[in-house]
PDB file of C-alpha atoms in Angstrom:
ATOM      1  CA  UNK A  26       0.000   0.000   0.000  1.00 31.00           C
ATOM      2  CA  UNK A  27       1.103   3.722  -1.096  1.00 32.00           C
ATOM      3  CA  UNK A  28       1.489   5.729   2.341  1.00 32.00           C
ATOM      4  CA  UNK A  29       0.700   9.476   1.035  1.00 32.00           C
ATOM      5  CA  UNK A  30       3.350  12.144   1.218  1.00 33.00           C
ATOM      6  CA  UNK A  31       3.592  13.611   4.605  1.00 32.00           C
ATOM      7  CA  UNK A  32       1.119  11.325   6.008  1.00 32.00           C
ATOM      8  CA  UNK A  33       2.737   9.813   9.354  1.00 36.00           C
ATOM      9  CA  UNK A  34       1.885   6.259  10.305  1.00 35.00           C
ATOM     10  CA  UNK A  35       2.471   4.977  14.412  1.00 37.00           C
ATOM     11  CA  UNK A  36       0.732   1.781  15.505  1.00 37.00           C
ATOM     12  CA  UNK A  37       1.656   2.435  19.213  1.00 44.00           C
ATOM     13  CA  UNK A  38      -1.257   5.315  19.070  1.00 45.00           C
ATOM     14  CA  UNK A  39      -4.546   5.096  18.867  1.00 46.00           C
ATOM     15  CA  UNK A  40      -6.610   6.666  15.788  1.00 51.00           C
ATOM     16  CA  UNK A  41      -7.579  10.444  16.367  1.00 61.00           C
ATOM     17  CA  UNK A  42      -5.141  10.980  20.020  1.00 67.00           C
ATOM     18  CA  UNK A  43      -4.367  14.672  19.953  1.00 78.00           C
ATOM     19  CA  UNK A  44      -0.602  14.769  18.949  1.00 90.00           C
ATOM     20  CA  UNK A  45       1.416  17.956  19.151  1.00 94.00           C
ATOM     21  CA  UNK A  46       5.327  19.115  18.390  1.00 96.00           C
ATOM     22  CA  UNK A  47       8.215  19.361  20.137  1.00 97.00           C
ATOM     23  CA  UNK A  48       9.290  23.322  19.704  1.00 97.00           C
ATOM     24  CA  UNK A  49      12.878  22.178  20.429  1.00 97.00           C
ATOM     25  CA  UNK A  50      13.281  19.028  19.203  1.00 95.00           C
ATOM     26  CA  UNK A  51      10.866  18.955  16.057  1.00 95.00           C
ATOM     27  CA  UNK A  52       9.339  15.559  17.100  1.00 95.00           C
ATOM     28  CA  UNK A  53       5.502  14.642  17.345  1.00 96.00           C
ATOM     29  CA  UNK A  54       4.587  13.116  20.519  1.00 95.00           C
ATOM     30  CA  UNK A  55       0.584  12.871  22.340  1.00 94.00           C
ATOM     31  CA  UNK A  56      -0.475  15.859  24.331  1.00 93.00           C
ATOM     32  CA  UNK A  57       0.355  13.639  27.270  1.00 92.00           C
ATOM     33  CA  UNK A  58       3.897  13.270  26.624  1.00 94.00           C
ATOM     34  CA  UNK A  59       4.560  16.679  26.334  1.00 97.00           C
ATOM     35  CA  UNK A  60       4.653  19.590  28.680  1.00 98.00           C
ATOM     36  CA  UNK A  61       2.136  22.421  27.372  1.00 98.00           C
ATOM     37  CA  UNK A  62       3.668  26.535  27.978  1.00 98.00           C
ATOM     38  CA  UNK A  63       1.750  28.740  28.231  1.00 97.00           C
ATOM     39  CA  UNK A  64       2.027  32.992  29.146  1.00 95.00           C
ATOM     40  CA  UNK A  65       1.188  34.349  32.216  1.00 93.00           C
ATOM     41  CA  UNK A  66      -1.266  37.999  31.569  1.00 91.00           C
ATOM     42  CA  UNK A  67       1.922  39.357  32.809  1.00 92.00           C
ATOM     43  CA  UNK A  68       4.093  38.006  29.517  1.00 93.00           C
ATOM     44  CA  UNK A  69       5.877  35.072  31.874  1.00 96.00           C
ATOM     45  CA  UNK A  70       6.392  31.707  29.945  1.00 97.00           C
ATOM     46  CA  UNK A  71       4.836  29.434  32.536  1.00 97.00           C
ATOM     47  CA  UNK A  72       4.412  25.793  32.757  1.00 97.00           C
ATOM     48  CA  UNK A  73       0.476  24.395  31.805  1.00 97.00           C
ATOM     49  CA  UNK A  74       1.082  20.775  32.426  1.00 96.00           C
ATOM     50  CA  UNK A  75      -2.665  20.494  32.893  1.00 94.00           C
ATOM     51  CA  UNK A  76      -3.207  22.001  29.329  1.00 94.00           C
ATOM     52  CA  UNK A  77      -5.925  24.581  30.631  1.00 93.00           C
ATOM     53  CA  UNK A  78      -4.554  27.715  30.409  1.00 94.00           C
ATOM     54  CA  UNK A  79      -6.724  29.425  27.589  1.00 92.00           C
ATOM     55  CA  UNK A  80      -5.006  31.506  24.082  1.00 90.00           C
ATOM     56  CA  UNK A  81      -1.622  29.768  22.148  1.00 90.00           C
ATOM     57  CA  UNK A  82       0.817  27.103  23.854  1.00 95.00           C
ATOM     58  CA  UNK A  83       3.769  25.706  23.044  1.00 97.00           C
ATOM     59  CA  UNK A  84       4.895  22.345  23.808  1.00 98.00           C
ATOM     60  CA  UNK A  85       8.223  20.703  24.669  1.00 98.00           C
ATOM     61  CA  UNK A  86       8.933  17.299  25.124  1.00 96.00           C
ATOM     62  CA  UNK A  87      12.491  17.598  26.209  1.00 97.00           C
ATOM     63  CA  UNK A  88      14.656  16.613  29.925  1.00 97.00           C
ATOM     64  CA  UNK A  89      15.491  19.466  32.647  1.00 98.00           C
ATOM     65  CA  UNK A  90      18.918  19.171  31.314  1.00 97.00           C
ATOM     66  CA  UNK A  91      18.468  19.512  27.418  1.00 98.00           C
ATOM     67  CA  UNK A  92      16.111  22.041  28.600  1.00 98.00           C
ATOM     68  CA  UNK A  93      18.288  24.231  30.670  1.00 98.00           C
ATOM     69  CA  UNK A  94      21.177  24.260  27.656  1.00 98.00           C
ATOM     70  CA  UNK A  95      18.342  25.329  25.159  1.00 97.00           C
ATOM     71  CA  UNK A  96      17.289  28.494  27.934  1.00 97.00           C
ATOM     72  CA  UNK A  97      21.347  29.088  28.494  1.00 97.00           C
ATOM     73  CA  UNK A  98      22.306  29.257  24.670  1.00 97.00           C
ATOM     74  CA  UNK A  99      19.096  31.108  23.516  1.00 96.00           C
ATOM     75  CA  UNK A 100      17.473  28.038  21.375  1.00 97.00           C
ATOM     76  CA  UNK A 101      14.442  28.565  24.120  1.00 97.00           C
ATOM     77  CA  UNK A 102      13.693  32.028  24.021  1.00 96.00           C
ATOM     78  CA  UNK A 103      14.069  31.912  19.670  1.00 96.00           C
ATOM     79  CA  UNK A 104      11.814  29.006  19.298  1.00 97.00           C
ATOM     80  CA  UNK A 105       8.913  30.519  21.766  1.00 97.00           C
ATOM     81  CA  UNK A 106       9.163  33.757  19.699  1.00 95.00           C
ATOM     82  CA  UNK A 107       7.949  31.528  16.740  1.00 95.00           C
ATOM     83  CA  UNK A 108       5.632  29.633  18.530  1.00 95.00           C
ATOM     84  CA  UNK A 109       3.889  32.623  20.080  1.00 94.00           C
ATOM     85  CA  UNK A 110       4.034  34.901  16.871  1.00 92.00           C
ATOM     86  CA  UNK A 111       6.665  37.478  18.238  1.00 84.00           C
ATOM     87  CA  UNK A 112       4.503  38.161  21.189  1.00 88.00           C
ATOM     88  CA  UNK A 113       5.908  39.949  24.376  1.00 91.00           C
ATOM     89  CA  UNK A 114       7.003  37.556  26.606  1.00 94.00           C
ATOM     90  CA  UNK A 115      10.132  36.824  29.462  1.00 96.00           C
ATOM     91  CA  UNK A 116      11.463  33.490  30.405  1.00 97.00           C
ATOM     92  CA  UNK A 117      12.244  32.843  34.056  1.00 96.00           C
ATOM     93  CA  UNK A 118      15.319  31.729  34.768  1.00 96.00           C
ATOM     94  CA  UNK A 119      14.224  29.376  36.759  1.00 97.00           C
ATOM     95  CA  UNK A 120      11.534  28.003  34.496  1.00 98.00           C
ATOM     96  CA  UNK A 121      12.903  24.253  34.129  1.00 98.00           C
ATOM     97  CA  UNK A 122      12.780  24.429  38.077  1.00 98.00           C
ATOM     98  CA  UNK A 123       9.014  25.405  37.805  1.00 98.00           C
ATOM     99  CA  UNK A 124       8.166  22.713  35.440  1.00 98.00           C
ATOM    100  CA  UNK A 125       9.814  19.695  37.345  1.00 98.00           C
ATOM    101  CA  UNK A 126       7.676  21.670  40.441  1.00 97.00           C
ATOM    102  CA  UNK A 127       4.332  21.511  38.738  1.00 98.00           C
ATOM    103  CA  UNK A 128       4.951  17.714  37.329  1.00 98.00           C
ATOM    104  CA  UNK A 129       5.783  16.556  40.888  1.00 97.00           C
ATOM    105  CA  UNK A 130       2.730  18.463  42.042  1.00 97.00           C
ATOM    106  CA  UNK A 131       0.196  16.565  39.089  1.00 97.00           C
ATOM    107  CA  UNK A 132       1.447  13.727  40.030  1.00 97.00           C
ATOM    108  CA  UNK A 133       0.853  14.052  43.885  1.00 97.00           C
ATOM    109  CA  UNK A 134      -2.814  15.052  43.053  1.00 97.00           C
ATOM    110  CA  UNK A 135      -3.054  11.663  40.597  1.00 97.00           C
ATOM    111  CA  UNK A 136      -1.971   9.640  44.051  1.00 97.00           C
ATOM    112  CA  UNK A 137      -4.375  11.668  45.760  1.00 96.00           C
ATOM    113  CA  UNK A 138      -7.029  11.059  43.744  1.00 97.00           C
ATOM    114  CA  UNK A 139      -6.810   7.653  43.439  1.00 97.00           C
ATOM    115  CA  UNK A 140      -6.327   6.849  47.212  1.00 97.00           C
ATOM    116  CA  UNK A 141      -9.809   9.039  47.467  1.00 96.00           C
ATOM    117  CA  UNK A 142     -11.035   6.538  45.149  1.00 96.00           C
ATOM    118  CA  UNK A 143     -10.107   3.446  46.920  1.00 96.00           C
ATOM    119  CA  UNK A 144      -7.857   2.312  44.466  1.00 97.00           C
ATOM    120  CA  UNK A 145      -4.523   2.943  46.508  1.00 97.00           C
ATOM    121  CA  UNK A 146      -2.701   0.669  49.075  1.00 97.00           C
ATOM    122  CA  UNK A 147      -0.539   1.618  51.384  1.00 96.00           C
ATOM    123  CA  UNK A 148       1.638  -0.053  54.183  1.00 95.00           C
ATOM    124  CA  UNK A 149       3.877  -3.379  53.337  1.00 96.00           C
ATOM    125  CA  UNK A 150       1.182  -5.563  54.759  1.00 97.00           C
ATOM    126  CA  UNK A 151      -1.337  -4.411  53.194  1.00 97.00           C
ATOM    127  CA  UNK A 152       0.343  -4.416  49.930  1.00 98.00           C
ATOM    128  CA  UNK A 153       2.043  -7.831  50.615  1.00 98.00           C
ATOM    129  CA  UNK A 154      -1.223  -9.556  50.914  1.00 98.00           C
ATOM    130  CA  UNK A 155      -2.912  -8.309  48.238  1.00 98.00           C
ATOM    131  CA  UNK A 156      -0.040  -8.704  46.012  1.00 98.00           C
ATOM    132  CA  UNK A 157       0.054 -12.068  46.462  1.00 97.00           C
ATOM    133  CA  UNK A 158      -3.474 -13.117  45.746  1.00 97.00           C
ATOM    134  CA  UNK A 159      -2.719 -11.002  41.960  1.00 96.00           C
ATOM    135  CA  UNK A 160      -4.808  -7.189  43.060  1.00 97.00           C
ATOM    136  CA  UNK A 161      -1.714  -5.380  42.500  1.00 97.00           C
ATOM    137  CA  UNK A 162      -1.839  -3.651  38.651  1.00 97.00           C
ATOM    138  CA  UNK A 163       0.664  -1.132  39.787  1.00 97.00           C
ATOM    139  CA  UNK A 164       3.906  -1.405  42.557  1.00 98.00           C
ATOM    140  CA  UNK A 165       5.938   1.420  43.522  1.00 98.00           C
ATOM    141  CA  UNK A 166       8.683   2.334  46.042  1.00 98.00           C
ATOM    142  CA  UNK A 167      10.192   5.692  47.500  1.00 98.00           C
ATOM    143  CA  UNK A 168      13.480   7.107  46.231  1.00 97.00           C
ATOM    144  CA  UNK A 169      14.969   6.164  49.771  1.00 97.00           C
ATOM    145  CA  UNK A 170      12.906   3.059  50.680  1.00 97.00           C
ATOM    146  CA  UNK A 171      14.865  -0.131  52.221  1.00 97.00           C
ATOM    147  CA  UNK A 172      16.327  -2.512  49.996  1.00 97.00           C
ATOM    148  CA  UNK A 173      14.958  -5.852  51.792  1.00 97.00           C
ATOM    149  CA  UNK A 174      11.198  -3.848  52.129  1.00 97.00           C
ATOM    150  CA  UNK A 175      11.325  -3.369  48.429  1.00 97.00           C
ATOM    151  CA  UNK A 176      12.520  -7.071  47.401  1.00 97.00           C
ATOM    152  CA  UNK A 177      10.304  -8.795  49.541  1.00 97.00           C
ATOM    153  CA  UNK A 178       7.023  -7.103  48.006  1.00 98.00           C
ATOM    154  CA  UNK A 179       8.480  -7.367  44.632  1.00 98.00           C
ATOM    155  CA  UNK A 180       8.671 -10.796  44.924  1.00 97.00           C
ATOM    156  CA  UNK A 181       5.354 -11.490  46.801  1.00 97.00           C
ATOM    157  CA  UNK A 182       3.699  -8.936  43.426  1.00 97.00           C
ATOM    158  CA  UNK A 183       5.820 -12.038  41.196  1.00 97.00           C
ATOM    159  CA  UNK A 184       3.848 -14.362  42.786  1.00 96.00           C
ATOM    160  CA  UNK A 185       0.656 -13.241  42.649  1.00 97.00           C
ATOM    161  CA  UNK A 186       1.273 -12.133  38.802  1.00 95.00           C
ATOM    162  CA  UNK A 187       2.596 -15.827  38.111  1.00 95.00           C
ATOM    163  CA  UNK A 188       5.418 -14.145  37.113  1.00 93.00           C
ATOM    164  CA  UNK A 189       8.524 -15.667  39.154  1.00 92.00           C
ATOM    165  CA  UNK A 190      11.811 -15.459  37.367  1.00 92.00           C
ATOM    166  CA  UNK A 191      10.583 -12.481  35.295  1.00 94.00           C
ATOM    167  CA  UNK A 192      12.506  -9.755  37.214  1.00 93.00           C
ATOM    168  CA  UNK A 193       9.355  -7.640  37.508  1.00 94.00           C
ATOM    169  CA  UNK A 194       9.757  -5.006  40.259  1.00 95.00           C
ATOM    170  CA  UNK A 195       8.096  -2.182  41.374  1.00 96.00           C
ATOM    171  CA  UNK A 196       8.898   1.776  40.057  1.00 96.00           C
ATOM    172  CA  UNK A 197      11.624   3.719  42.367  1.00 96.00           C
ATOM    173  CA  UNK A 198       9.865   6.775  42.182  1.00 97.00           C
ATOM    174  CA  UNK A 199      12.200  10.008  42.350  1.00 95.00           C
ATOM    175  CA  UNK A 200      10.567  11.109  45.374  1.00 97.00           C
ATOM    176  CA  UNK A 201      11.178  10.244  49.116  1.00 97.00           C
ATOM    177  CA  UNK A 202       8.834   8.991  51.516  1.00 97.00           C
ATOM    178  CA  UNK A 203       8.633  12.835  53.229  1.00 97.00           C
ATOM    179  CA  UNK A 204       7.198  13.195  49.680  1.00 96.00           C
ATOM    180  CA  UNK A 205       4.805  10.792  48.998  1.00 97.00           C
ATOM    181  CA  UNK A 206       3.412  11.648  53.201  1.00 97.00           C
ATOM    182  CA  UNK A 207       3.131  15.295  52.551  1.00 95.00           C
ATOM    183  CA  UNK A 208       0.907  14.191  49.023  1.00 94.00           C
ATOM    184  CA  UNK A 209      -1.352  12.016  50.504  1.00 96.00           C
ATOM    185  CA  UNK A 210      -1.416  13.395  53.630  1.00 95.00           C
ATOM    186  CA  UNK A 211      -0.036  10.157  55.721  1.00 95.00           C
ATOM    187  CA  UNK A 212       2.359   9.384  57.803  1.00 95.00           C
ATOM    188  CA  UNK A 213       6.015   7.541  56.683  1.00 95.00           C
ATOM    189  CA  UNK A 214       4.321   6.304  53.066  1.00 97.00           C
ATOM    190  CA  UNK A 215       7.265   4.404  52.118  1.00 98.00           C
ATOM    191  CA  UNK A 216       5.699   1.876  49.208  1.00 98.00           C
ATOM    192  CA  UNK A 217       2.237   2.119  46.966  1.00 97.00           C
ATOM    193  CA  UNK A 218       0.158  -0.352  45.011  1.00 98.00           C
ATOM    194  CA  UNK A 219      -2.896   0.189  42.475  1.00 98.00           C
ATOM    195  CA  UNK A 220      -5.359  -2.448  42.611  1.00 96.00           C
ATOM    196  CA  UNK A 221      -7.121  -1.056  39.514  1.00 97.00           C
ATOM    197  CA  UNK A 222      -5.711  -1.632  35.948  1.00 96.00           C
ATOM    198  CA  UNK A 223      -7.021   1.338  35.029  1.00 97.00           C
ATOM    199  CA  UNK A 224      -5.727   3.644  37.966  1.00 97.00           C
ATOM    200  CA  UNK A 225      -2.757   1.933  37.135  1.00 97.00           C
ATOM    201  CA  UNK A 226      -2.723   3.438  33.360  1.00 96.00           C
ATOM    202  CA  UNK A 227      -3.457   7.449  34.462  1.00 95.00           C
ATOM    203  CA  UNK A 228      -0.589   7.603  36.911  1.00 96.00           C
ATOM    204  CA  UNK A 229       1.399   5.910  34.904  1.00 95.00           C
ATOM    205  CA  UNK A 230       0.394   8.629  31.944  1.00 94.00           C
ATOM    206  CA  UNK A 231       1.640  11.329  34.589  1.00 96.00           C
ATOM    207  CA  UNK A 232       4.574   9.337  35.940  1.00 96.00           C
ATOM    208  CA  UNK A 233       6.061   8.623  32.990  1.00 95.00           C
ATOM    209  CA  UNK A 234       6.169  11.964  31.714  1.00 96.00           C
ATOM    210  CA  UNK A 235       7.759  13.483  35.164  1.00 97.00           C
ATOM    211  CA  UNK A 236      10.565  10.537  34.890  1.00 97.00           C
ATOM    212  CA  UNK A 237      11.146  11.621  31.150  1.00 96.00           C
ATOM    213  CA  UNK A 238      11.859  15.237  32.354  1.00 97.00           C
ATOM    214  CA  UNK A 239      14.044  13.958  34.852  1.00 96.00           C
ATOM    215  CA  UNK A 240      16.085  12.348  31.924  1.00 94.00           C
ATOM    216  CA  UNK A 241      14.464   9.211  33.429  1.00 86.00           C
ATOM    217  CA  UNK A 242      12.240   7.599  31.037  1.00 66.00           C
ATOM    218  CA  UNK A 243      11.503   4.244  32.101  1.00 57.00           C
ATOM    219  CA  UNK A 244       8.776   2.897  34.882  1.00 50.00           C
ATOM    220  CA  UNK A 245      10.150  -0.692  35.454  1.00 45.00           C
ATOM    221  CA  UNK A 246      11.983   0.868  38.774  1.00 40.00           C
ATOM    222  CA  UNK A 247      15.127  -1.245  38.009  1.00 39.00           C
ATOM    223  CA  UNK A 248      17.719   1.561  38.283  1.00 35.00           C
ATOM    224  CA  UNK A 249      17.238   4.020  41.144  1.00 35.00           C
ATOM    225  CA  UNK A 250      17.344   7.658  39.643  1.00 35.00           C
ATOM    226  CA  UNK A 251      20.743   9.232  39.601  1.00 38.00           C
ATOM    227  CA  UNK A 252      19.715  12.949  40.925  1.00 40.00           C
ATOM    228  CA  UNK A 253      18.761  13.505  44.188  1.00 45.00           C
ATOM    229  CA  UNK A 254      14.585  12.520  45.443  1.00 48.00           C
ATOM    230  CA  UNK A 255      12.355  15.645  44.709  1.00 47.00           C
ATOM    231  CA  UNK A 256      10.679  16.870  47.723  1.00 44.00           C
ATOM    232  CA  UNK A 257       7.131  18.111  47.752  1.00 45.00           C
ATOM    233  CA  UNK A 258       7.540  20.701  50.261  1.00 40.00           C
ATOM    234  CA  UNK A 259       9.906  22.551  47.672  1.00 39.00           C
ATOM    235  CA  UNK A 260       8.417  21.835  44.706  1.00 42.00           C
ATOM    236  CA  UNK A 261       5.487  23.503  45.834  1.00 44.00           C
ATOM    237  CA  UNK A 262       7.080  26.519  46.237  1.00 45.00           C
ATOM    238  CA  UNK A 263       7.881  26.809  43.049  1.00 48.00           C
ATOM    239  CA  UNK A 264       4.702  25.579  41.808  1.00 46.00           C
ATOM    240  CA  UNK A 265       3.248  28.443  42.892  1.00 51.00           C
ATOM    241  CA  UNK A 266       4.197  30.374  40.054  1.00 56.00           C
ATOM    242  CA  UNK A 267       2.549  28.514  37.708  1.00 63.00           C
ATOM    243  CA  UNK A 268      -0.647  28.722  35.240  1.00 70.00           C
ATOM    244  CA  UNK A 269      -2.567  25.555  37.427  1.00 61.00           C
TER     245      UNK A 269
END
């Protein structure tokens, strides 16, 4: 079959998914994948990652760290003056602060809305036991959680999953366990477990596209993350300024 000129063809997305482009990098990626800026009614470039800001956005779909040499060479500012038409605007210096802010942020409110819903575990026991009769669709662990915790509900989510020998593990996530407390408003949450495939799938949508800004892009929680945990307390801060 003849493929038309300039017609794209993916069979990883689904017919009609919103897809935008990367101002920096040129590539096509869904709406979910990217980070949507928008500007403040004061001209600031801001972060959107909710995509509700109203008027033109520009998308990026880029790490902190190819991010901050874009903002320190000047590819940044050039390619927002394109995207918003020569409009008046200033970018922060600390913008790529403010977006890893408001990603940690979306993705506290995804825990928190899912542990309203019922479809969150917490505690080892807890998570243990259900793992191990197969309820567990989703396993993660904090960025400083014990070794030997982390192992032994791995292996008990193996076993319920049929899946001994497989090396499936739960996520490290990049933040700590003062993190994950201060989100969901507990005390010492050190691991987590979705019992809902499709809970499972919308933190996942947000999770994934925090680790890819932390140069991070993978879920399978093999390979601690080399940069320090984020903290909620401080990424709030600087999610302050922000357009959500």
């Amino acid at each position: 079959m003849r493929i038309p000129r300039n017609e794209r063809v993916s069979s990883d997305r689904s017919a009609g998914e919103p897809e935008r482009k990367c101002i920096l990098s040129g590539e096509h990626a869904s709406r979910d994948a990217l980070i949507r800026l928008a500007i403040s009614p004061d001209g600031d470039v801001l972060p959107d990652v909710l995509a509700r800001a109203p008027g033109r956005g520009a998308w990026i779909g880029v790490s902190r760290q190819d991010l901050e040499i874009a903002l320190t060479k000047g590819k940044l500012k050039g390619a927002l003056a394109r995207a918003f038409k020569g409009a008046s605007l200033t970018i922060p210096d600390d913008l790529p602060a403010r977006i890893e802010a408001a990603l940690v942020r979306a993705f506290g409110d995804r825990l928190g809305l899912e542990l309203r819903a019922g479809k969150l575990l917490v505690g080892s026991d807890r998570i243990a036991e259900n793992a191990r009769m197969g309820r567990v669709a989703w396993l993660a662990h904090a960025a400083d959680a014990g070794e030997d915790g982390s192992r032994k509900l791995d292996q008990a989510w193996r076993v319920g999953r049929e899946a001994e020998g497989s090396g499936l593990m739960g996520v490290r996530l990049p933040l700590d366990r003062a993190a994950l407390s201060v989100a969901l408003g507990r005390d010492n949450v050190v691991h987590l477990a979705l019992t809902d495939p499709a809970a499972a799938d919308r933190l996942a949508t947000v999770l994934n596209r925090l680790l890819a800004y932390l140069g991070r892009p993978d879920t399978t929680g093999q390979a601690a993350a080399d940069r320090p945990a984020t903290t909620l307390v401080a990424a709030d801060e600087a999610a302050d300024s922000t357009l959500n």
